[in-house]
mmCIF file of C-alpha atoms in Angstrom:
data_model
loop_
_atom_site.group_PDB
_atom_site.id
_atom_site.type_symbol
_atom_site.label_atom_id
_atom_site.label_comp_id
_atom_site.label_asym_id
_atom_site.label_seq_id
_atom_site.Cartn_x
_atom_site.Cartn_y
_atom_site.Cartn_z
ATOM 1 C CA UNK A 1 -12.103 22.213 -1.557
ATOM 2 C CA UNK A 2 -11.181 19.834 -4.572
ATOM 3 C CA UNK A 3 -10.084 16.143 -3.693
ATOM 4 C CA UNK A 4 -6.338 17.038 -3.455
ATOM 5 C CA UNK A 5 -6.432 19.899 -0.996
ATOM 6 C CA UNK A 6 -8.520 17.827 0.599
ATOM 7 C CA UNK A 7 -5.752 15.078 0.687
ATOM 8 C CA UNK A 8 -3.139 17.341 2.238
ATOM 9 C CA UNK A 9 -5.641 18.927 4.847
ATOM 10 C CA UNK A 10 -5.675 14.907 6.052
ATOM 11 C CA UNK A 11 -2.380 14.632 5.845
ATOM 12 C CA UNK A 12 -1.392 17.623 7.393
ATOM 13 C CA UNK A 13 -4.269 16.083 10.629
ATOM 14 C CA UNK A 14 -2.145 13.101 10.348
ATOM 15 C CA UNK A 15 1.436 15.196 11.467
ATOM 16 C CA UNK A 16 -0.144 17.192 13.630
ATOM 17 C CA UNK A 17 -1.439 14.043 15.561
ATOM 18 C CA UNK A 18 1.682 12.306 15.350
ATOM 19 C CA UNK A 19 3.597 15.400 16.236
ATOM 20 C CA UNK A 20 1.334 15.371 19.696
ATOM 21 C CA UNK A 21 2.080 11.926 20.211
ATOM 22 C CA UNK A 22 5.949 12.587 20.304
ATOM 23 C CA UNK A 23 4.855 15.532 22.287
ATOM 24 C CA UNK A 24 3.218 13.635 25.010
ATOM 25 C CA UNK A 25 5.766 11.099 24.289
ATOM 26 C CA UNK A 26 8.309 12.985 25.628
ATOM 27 C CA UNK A 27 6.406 14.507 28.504
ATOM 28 C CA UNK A 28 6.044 11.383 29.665
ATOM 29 C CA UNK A 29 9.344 10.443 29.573
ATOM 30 C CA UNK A 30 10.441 13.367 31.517
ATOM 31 C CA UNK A 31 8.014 12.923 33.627
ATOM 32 C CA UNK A 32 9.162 9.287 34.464
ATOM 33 C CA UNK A 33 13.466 10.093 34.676
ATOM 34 C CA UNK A 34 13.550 14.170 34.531
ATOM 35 C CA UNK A 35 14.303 16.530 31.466
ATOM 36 C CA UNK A 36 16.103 14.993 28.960
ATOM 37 C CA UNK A 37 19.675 16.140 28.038
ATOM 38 C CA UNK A 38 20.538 15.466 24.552
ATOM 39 C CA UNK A 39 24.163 16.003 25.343
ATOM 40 C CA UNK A 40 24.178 14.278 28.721
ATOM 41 C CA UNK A 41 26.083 11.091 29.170
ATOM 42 C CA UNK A 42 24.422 10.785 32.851
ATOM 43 C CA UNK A 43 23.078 7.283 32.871
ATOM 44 C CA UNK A 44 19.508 7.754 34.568
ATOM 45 C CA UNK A 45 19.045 9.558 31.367
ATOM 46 C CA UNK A 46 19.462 7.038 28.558
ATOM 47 C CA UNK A 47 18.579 8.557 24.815
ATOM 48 C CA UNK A 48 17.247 5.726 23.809
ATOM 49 C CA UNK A 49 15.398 2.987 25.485
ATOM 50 C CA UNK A 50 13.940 0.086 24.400
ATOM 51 C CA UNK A 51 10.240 1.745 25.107
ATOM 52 C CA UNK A 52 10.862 4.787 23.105
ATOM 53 C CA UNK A 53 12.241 2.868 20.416
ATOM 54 C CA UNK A 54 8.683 0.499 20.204
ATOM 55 C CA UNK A 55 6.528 3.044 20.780
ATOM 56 C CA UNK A 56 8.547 5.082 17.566
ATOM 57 C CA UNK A 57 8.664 1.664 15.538
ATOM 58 C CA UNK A 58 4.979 1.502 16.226
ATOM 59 C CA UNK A 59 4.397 5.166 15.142
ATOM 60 C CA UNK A 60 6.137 5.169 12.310
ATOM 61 C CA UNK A 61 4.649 2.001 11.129
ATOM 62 C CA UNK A 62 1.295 2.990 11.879
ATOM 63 C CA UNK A 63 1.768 6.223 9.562
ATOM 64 C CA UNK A 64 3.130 3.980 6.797
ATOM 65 C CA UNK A 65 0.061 1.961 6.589
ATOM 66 C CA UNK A 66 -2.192 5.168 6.924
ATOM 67 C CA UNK A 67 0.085 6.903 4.256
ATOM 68 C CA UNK A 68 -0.270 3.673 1.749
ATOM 69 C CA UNK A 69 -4.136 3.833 2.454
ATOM 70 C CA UNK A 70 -4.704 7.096 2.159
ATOM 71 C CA UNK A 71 -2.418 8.365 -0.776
ATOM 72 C CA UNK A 72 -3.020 5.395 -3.022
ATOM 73 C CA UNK A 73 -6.451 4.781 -2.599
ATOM 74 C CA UNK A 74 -8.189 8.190 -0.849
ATOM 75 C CA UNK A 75 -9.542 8.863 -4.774
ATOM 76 C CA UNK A 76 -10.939 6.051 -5.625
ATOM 77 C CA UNK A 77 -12.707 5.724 -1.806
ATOM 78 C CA UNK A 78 -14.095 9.255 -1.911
ATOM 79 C CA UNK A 79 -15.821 8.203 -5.509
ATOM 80 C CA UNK A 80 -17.255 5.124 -4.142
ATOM 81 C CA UNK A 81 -18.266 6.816 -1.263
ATOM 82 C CA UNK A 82 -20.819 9.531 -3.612
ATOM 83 C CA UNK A 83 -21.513 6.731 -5.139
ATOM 84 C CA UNK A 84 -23.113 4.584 -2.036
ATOM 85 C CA UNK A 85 -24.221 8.186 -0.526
ATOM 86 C CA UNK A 86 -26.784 8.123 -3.948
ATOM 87 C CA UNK A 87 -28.429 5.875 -2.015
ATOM 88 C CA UNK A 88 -28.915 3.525 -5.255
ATOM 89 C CA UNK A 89 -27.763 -0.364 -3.842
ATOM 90 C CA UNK A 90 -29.074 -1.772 -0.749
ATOM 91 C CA UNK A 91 -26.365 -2.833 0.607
ATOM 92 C CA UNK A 92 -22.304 -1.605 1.189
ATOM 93 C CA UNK A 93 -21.094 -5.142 -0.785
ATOM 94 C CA UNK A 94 -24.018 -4.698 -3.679
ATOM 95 C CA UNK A 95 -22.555 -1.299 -4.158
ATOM 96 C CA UNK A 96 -18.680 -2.400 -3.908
ATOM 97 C CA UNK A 97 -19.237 -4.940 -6.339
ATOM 98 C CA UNK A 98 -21.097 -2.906 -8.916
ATOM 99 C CA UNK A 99 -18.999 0.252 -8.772
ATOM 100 C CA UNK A 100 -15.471 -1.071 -7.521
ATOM 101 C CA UNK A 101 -13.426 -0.202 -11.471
ATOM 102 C CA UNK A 102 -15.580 2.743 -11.888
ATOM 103 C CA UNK A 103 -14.192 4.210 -8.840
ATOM 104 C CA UNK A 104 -10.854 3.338 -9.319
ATOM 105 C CA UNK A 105 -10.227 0.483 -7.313
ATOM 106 C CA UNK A 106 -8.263 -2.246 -8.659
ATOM 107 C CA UNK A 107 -10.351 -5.522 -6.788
ATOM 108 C CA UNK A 108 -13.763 -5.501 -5.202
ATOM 109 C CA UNK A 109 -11.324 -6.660 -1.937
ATOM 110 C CA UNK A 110 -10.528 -3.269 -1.243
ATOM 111 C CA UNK A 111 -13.799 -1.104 -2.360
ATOM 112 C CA UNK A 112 -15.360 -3.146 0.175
ATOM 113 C CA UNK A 113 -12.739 -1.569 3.099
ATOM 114 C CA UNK A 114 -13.424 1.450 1.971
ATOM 115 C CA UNK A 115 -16.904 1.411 2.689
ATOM 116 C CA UNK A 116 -16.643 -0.109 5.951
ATOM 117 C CA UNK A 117 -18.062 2.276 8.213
ATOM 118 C CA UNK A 118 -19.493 4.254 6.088
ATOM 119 C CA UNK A 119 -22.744 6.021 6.760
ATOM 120 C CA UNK A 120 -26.176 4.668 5.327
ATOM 121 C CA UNK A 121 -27.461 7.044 2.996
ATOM 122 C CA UNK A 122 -30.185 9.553 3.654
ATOM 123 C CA UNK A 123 -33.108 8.016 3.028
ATOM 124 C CA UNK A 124 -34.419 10.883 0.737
ATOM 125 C CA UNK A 125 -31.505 10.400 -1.651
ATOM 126 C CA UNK A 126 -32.956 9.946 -5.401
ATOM 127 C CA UNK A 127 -30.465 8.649 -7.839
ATOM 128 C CA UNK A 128 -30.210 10.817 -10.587
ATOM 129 C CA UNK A 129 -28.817 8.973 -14.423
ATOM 130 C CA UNK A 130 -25.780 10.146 -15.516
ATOM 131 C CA UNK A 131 -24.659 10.676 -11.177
ATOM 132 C CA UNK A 132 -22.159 8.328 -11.821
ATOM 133 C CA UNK A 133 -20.281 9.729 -14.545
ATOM 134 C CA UNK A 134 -20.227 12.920 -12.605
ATOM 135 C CA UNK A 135 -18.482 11.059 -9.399
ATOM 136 C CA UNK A 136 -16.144 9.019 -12.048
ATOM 137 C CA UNK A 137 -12.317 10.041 -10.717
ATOM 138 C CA UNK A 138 -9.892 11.394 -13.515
ATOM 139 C CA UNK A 139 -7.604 9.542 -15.158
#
C-alpha cells in the first residue's frame, strides 16, 4: 500500500472511531434521560445540553489537531521514520537533527515529535549508502 492509501486507511480509523464515540455518546445519553426525540419539545429531553455540546467541542477539536498532524506532516514522519528504522544514529534527536529537511520537515522542532515514541531499531539493521535517497519523499 503506497503512502497515500495508507493516509486514507488512517483517516478512514479516525471516523470510524469518532463515529463510535457519538455512538456511545448517545447511548449514554439515552441511557441517562430515555430515547431521544428529535422532534420532541418534552423538556426531560433537551437536544442540546451543555455536556453534549463539550464533549462535541472536544471531539471535534481533537480531530482538528489529529487532521493538521496527520495530513500535513504524515509524509515527511513516515520518511524520517525509515530513516531512524536504518538503525544509522544513536539516538531519536541525532537522527531528527541530521535528517529533519531531507524528510520534509520544515524545523528540527517537529521531526523530533514525530519520532517520539518511535520504536528503537532492530539491532541487526545495516545501513545501506544510497538508503536515504530511496526513503527521500517526492516533491
Amino acid at each position: 500500500m503506497d503512502r497515500e492509501g495508507m493516509a486514507m486507511m488512517k483517516l478512514l480509523i479516525q471516523h470510524n472511531e469518532a463515529l463510535k464515540g457519538a455512538a456511545r455518546l448517545i447511548v449514554d445519553y439515552e441511557m441517562r434521560l430515555g430515547v431521544i426525540a428529535l422532534k420532541d419539545s418534552n423538556p426531560l429531553h433537551p437536544d442540546n445540553t451543555a455536556a453534549v455540546q463539550r464533549q462535541i467541542k472536544r471531539a471535534l477539536a481533537d480531530f482538528y489537531y489529529w487532521s493538521r498532524w496527520q495530513g500535513e506532516h504524515e509524509p515527511a514522519r513516515a520518511a524520517l521514520l525509515a530513516m531512524w528504522a536504518s538503525g544509522k544514529w544513536s539516538s531519536r534527536d541525532l537522527c531528527a537533527r541530521q535528517c529533519y529537511l531531507l524528510a520534509g520537515f520544515r524545523n528540527v522542532t517537529t521531526a523530533r515529535l514525530a519520532l517520539v515514541g518511535a520504536p528503537i531499531p532492530d539491532p541487526d539493521a545495516v545501513y545501506r549508502g544510497g538508503a536515504l535517497e530511496a526513503v527521500q519523499p517526492s516533491r
